Amino acid sequence: MSATVTEAIDRSVADRTTQTRFAKVVRSLRWFVALVIWGLIAASLLLRFTVQDQYHRLAVLYYLTPLPTLPFLFFMAGCLWGAPVDVKPARFQMTRRRLSLIASLVCALWVVRSEIVVRAAPPGEAESTVVFWNTAHLGRSVDDLAEKLMSWQPAVIGLVEAEGYYPKTVAKWRKALPDYQIAPTHFGGLLAVKGTIVRQMNHKLTPCSWCDQFDLIVGSDSFTLLLVDISANLNLPRNQPLRDLADLARSLDDRPLIIMGDFNTPDDSPLLNPLRKTCQQAFRERGSGYAATWPMPFPVLTLDQVWFNRQVNVSRCDAHWSVYSDHRPLVSSVSFLREPDARATAE
């Protein structure tokens, strides 16, 4: 009997020792993960308030920690920072946890203030609806996508990753959108217009980024549209293709100009400053709702963008929700500033 009791006591002591060791390992692991998250947050904030993505080697970290992810990172760090449940936390541990949760709330308010826009749309006259959408290499059928596009009654549809380099796919688009003139691009994009495509030109935005220029007539309006696809390769810098695009936009500033595309660059990037000299970002100027467009269903980056120059008026720009792609479609209402009649000017 004595031997049995002793054996039971030894097992109990061994079990407690194992549990204590396991608790220490778990606590150390939680603290390590929390410290890694804190380091990631600190580096992200430092980049956000200094160089952002101007230096290519640091841009990856900037893109991986967009503003909407910071509240979640702070919250996760706060949950991990304390001791395990069976260990009474010290006062300083609870203080750090509370600070993390407070920081999470502050960042959430920051996201609401900068990424969510509430704006009433002014009534527009003689407006055309312009849609841009990255269709993610046709994760859904052309017919499903066309039905969704037609629900917005657009005059112009710009698509990237629409498999426009395959003749069979282009034929499907023509069948699904019979009232539109269809123009595929060599980089897989596609433009559909309820009007006339006067001219199409290819521009390469080095390295490995693309832009097609379309001179269009829709109703009584003539304008130029640039359909853009900036490379998503993180090994390639984005400053040169975006500078090339800004130079192209500047050369076309003598006419109404709309630029739409997947920029694969957050719209708050300083790399877009050259483009801002001649154009405005439609959603930031006239949008309403949540700005981020990728990745669905929880978008955190505003990669899909529509820009316009001073000869175009955008009364509204909406980022819609759809399960048909990992990108949100952008629907804009636009009109064009008309040149004053020469006889009226003379009088």
Coordinates of C-alpha atoms in Angstrom, one line a residue:
M1 CA 0.0 0.0 0.0
S2 CA 2.8 2.4 0.9
A3 CA 4.6 1.7 -2.4
T4 CA 1.3 2.4 -4.3
V5 CA 0.9 5.7 -2.6
T6 CA 4.5 6.7 -3.2
E7 CA 4.1 5.8 -6.9
A8 CA 1.0 7.9 -7.2
I9 CA 2.6 10.8 -5.5
D10 CA 5.6 10.5 -7.8
R11 CA 3.3 10.4 -10.8
S12 CA 1.5 13.5 -9.6
V13 CA 4.7 15.4 -9.1
A14 CA 5.9 14.3 -12.5
D15 CA 2.7 15.5 -14.1
R16 CA 2.9 18.8 -12.4
T17 CA 6.5 19.2 -13.5
T18 CA 5.5 18.4 -17.1
Q19 CA 2.6 20.8 -16.9
T20 CA 4.9 23.6 -15.5
R21 CA 7.4 23.1 -18.2
F22 CA 4.7 23.1 -20.9
A23 CA 3.3 26.3 -19.4
K24 CA 6.7 27.9 -19.5
V25 CA 7.2 26.9 -23.1
V26 CA 3.8 28.2 -24.1
R27 CA 4.4 31.5 -22.2
S28 CA 7.8 31.9 -23.8
L29 CA 6.3 31.2 -27.3
R30 CA 3.5 33.7 -26.7
W31 CA 5.9 36.4 -25.6
F32 CA 8.2 35.7 -28.6
V33 CA 5.3 35.9 -31.1
A34 CA 4.1 39.1 -29.4
L35 CA 7.5 40.6 -29.6
V36 CA 7.7 39.7 -33.3
I37 CA 4.3 41.4 -33.9
W38 CA 5.4 44.5 -32.0
G39 CA 8.6 44.7 -34.1
L40 CA 6.5 44.4 -37.2
I41 CA 4.1 47.1 -36.0
A42 CA 7.0 49.4 -35.1
A43 CA 8.7 48.9 -38.5
S44 CA 5.4 49.5 -40.3
L45 CA 4.7 52.7 -38.5
L46 CA 8.2 54.0 -39.0
L47 CA 7.9 53.3 -42.7
R48 CA 4.4 54.9 -42.9
F49 CA 5.6 58.1 -41.3
T50 CA 8.9 58.3 -43.2
V51 CA 9.8 56.9 -46.6
Q52 CA 6.8 54.6 -47.1
D53 CA 7.5 52.5 -50.3
Q54 CA 10.0 54.9 -52.0
Y55 CA 12.8 52.4 -51.4
H56 CA 12.2 49.1 -53.2
R57 CA 13.8 46.8 -50.6
L58 CA 11.6 48.3 -47.9
A59 CA 8.4 48.4 -50.0
V60 CA 7.6 44.8 -49.4
L61 CA 7.1 45.4 -45.6
Y62 CA 5.1 48.5 -46.4
Y63 CA 2.8 46.5 -48.7
L64 CA 2.4 43.6 -46.2
T65 CA 1.3 45.9 -43.4
P66 CA -1.4 48.2 -44.8
L67 CA -3.2 50.5 -42.4
P68 CA -6.3 48.3 -42.1
T69 CA -4.2 45.4 -40.7
L70 CA -2.7 47.4 -37.8
P71 CA -5.7 47.2 -35.5
F72 CA -5.7 43.4 -35.9
L73 CA -1.9 43.2 -35.2
F74 CA -2.2 45.4 -32.1
F75 CA -5.1 43.3 -30.9
M76 CA -3.3 40.0 -31.5
A77 CA -0.2 41.3 -29.7
G78 CA -2.3 42.4 -26.7
C79 CA -3.9 38.9 -26.5
L80 CA -0.6 37.2 -26.6
W81 CA 1.3 39.5 -24.3
G82 CA 0.0 38.3 -20.9
A83 CA 0.8 35.1 -19.0
P84 CA -1.0 31.8 -19.6
V85 CA -4.5 31.5 -18.1
D86 CA -3.4 29.3 -15.2
V87 CA -0.7 31.8 -14.1
K88 CA -1.7 35.0 -12.3
P89 CA -0.5 37.9 -14.6
A90 CA 1.8 40.5 -13.1
R91 CA 0.6 44.1 -13.1
F92 CA 3.0 45.3 -15.8
Q93 CA 1.8 42.4 -18.1
M94 CA -1.8 43.6 -17.7
T95 CA -0.7 47.1 -18.4
R96 CA 1.0 46.1 -21.6
R97 CA -2.0 44.2 -22.7
R98 CA -4.3 47.1 -22.0
L99 CA -2.0 49.4 -23.9
S100 CA -2.0 47.0 -26.9
L101 CA -5.8 46.9 -26.9
I102 CA -6.0 50.7 -26.6
A103 CA -3.6 51.1 -29.5
S104 CA -5.8 48.7 -31.5
L105 CA -8.8 50.9 -30.9
V106 CA -6.8 54.0 -31.9
C107 CA -5.7 52.4 -35.1
A108 CA -9.3 51.2 -35.8
L109 CA -10.4 54.9 -35.6
W110 CA -7.5 55.8 -37.9
V111 CA -8.7 53.3 -40.4
V112 CA -12.3 54.6 -40.2
R113 CA -11.1 58.2 -40.7
S114 CA -8.8 57.5 -43.6
E115 CA -10.4 54.5 -45.4
I116 CA -14.1 55.0 -45.0
V117 CA -15.7 57.9 -46.8
V118 CA -19.2 59.2 -46.3
R119 CA -20.1 61.6 -49.1
A120 CA -23.4 62.5 -50.8
A121 CA -23.3 62.3 -54.5
P122 CA -24.4 65.5 -56.3
P123 CA -26.9 65.1 -59.1
G124 CA -25.2 64.8 -62.5
E125 CA -26.3 65.7 -66.0
A126 CA -25.5 63.8 -69.2
E127 CA -23.3 61.4 -67.3
S128 CA -21.7 58.2 -68.5
T129 CA -21.0 55.2 -66.3
V130 CA -17.5 53.9 -66.5
V131 CA -16.5 50.5 -64.9
F132 CA -13.1 49.1 -64.1
W133 CA -12.7 45.5 -62.8
N134 CA -9.8 43.1 -62.4
T135 CA -11.6 39.8 -63.2
A136 CA -8.9 37.6 -61.7
H137 CA -8.3 35.5 -64.8
L138 CA -12.0 34.6 -65.1
G139 CA -12.5 32.8 -61.9
R140 CA -16.2 32.9 -62.9
S141 CA -17.7 32.4 -66.4
V142 CA -17.8 35.3 -68.9
D143 CA -21.6 35.2 -68.9
D144 CA -21.7 35.6 -65.1
L145 CA -19.3 38.5 -65.2
A146 CA -21.1 40.2 -68.1
E147 CA -24.4 39.9 -66.3
K148 CA -22.9 41.6 -63.3
L149 CA -21.3 44.3 -65.4
M150 CA -24.5 45.0 -67.2
S151 CA -26.3 45.6 -63.9
W152 CA -24.5 49.0 -63.7
Q153 CA -25.5 49.9 -67.3
P154 CA -22.0 51.2 -68.2
A155 CA -21.0 53.0 -71.4
V156 CA -17.3 52.0 -70.9
I157 CA -16.0 48.8 -69.4
G158 CA -12.2 48.3 -68.7
L159 CA -11.0 44.9 -67.6
V160 CA -7.6 43.4 -66.7
E161 CA -6.8 39.8 -66.2
A162 CA -9.8 39.1 -68.6
E163 CA -7.8 36.6 -70.7
G164 CA -8.0 39.1 -73.6
Y165 CA -5.1 37.5 -75.4
Y166 CA -7.1 34.3 -76.2
P167 CA -9.3 34.7 -79.3
K168 CA -11.9 32.2 -78.0
T169 CA -12.3 34.2 -74.8
V170 CA -12.6 37.5 -76.7
A171 CA -15.3 35.8 -78.8
K172 CA -17.2 34.9 -75.6
W173 CA -17.0 38.5 -74.4
R174 CA -18.3 39.7 -77.8
K175 CA -21.2 37.3 -77.5
A176 CA -21.9 38.3 -73.9
L177 CA -21.7 42.0 -74.6
P178 CA -23.3 42.3 -78.1
D179 CA -24.0 46.1 -77.8
Y180 CA -20.4 46.9 -77.2
Q181 CA -17.3 47.3 -79.4
I182 CA -14.7 45.0 -77.9
A183 CA -11.0 45.7 -78.0
P184 CA -8.6 43.1 -76.4
T185 CA -5.1 44.1 -75.2
H186 CA -1.9 42.2 -75.6
F187 CA -1.5 42.0 -71.7
G188 CA -4.8 40.2 -71.3
G189 CA -7.0 43.2 -70.7
L190 CA -10.1 44.2 -72.6
L191 CA -12.1 47.3 -73.3
A192 CA -15.8 47.3 -74.1
V193 CA -17.4 50.6 -75.4
K194 CA -20.9 51.6 -76.3
G195 CA -19.5 53.9 -78.9
T196 CA -16.5 54.0 -81.2
I197 CA -12.9 53.1 -80.6
V198 CA -11.1 55.6 -82.9
R199 CA -7.6 54.4 -82.1
Q200 CA -5.7 51.9 -79.9
M201 CA -2.1 52.3 -79.0
N202 CA 0.2 50.1 -76.8
H203 CA 2.6 51.6 -74.3
K204 CA 5.1 49.5 -72.3
L205 CA 5.7 50.9 -68.8
T206 CA 9.1 49.4 -68.0
P207 CA 9.8 47.0 -66.4
C208 CA 7.0 44.5 -67.2
S209 CA 4.0 46.8 -66.8
W210 CA 1.6 47.7 -69.5
C211 CA -0.8 50.4 -70.7
D212 CA -3.1 50.6 -73.7
Q213 CA -4.3 54.0 -74.9
F214 CA -7.8 54.3 -76.4
D215 CA -9.2 57.3 -78.2
L216 CA -13.0 57.0 -77.8
I217 CA -16.2 58.6 -78.9
V218 CA -19.2 57.9 -76.7
G219 CA -22.3 59.8 -77.7
S220 CA -21.2 63.3 -78.3
D221 CA -18.1 63.0 -76.1
S222 CA -14.6 62.4 -77.3
F223 CA -12.0 61.4 -74.7
T224 CA -8.9 59.3 -74.1
L225 CA -8.7 56.3 -71.8
L226 CA -5.6 54.5 -70.5
L227 CA -6.1 50.9 -69.3
V228 CA -3.2 50.1 -67.0
D229 CA -1.8 46.9 -65.5
I230 CA 1.2 47.5 -63.2
S231 CA 3.3 44.4 -62.5
A232 CA 2.5 42.6 -59.2
N233 CA 6.0 41.1 -59.0
L234 CA 7.5 42.3 -55.7
N235 CA 11.0 41.8 -57.1
L236 CA 10.4 44.6 -59.6
P237 CA 10.3 48.3 -58.5
R238 CA 7.2 50.3 -59.2
N239 CA 8.7 53.8 -59.4
Q240 CA 9.8 53.6 -63.0
P241 CA 6.5 52.3 -64.6
L242 CA 4.5 54.8 -62.5
R243 CA 6.8 57.6 -63.6
D244 CA 6.3 56.5 -67.2
L245 CA 2.6 56.6 -66.7
A246 CA 2.7 60.1 -65.2
D247 CA 4.7 61.3 -68.2
L248 CA 2.2 59.8 -70.6
A249 CA -0.7 61.4 -68.7
R250 CA 1.1 64.7 -68.8
S251 CA 1.5 64.4 -72.6
L252 CA -2.3 63.8 -72.9
D253 CA -3.3 66.6 -70.7
D254 CA -4.7 68.6 -73.6
R255 CA -7.8 66.4 -73.8
P256 CA -10.3 64.7 -71.4
L257 CA -8.4 61.8 -69.9
I258 CA -9.4 58.8 -67.7
I259 CA -6.9 56.3 -66.3
M260 CA -8.1 53.0 -64.9
G261 CA -6.3 49.9 -63.9
D262 CA -4.8 47.6 -61.3
F263 CA -1.8 49.7 -60.0
N264 CA -0.6 47.0 -57.6
T265 CA 0.4 50.0 -55.5
P266 CA -1.5 51.5 -52.6
D267 CA -3.1 54.8 -53.5
D268 CA -1.4 56.6 -50.7
S269 CA 2.0 55.7 -52.1
P270 CA 4.4 58.7 -52.8
L271 CA 5.3 56.9 -56.0
L272 CA 2.0 58.2 -57.3
N273 CA 2.9 61.8 -56.6
P274 CA 4.0 62.5 -60.2
L275 CA 0.6 61.4 -61.4
R276 CA -1.1 63.6 -58.8
K277 CA 0.3 66.7 -60.5
T278 CA -2.1 66.3 -63.5
C279 CA -4.8 63.9 -62.3
Q280 CA -7.0 63.1 -59.3
Q281 CA -8.0 59.8 -57.8
A282 CA -11.7 59.3 -58.4
F283 CA -12.6 57.5 -55.2
R284 CA -10.6 59.8 -52.9
E285 CA -12.2 62.8 -54.5
R286 CA -15.8 61.6 -55.2
G287 CA -16.1 58.1 -53.6
S288 CA -18.3 56.9 -50.8
G289 CA -17.8 53.8 -48.6
Y290 CA -14.7 51.7 -47.9
A291 CA -11.8 52.4 -50.1
A292 CA -9.7 49.2 -50.1
T293 CA -10.2 46.8 -53.1
W294 CA -8.1 43.8 -52.5
P295 CA -8.1 41.0 -51.5
M296 CA -11.7 39.9 -51.2
P297 CA -13.5 39.1 -49.0
F298 CA -11.4 41.2 -46.6
P299 CA -9.8 43.9 -48.7
V300 CA -7.0 45.9 -47.1
L301 CA -5.2 47.5 -50.1
T302 CA -6.5 50.1 -52.6
L303 CA -4.8 48.6 -55.7
D304 CA -7.6 49.2 -58.2
Q305 CA -7.9 52.9 -59.1
V306 CA -9.5 55.3 -61.5
W307 CA -7.9 58.7 -62.2
F308 CA -9.1 61.7 -64.2
N309 CA -7.7 65.0 -65.3
R310 CA -9.1 68.5 -65.1
Q311 CA -11.2 68.1 -68.2
V312 CA -13.3 65.3 -66.7
N313 CA -15.9 65.7 -64.0
V314 CA -16.5 62.6 -61.7
S315 CA -19.7 63.0 -59.6
R316 CA -19.5 59.6 -58.0
C317 CA -17.2 56.6 -57.6
D318 CA -18.2 53.4 -55.8
A319 CA -16.2 50.3 -55.0
H320 CA -18.7 47.5 -55.1
W321 CA -18.6 44.1 -53.4
S322 CA -18.6 40.9 -55.5
V323 CA -17.7 37.2 -55.0
Y324 CA -16.8 36.9 -58.7
S325 CA -13.2 38.2 -58.2
D326 CA -10.6 38.8 -55.5
H327 CA -10.8 42.5 -56.6
R328 CA -13.7 44.9 -56.1
P329 CA -15.1 46.6 -59.2
L330 CA -15.0 50.4 -59.4
V331 CA -18.1 52.2 -60.9
S332 CA -17.8 55.9 -61.7
S333 CA -20.2 58.5 -63.1
V334 CA -18.4 60.9 -65.4
S335 CA -19.1 63.8 -67.6
F336 CA -16.8 65.9 -69.7
L337 CA -16.1 69.6 -69.7
R338 CA -17.2 71.0 -73.0
E339 CA -15.2 73.8 -74.8
P340 CA -17.2 77.0 -74.9
D341 CA -18.8 77.8 -78.2
A342 CA -16.6 80.1 -80.3
R343 CA -19.5 82.4 -81.3
A344 CA -20.7 82.8 -77.7
T345 CA -17.1 83.7 -76.7
A346 CA -16.9 86.3 -79.5
E347 CA -20.2 87.9 -78.4

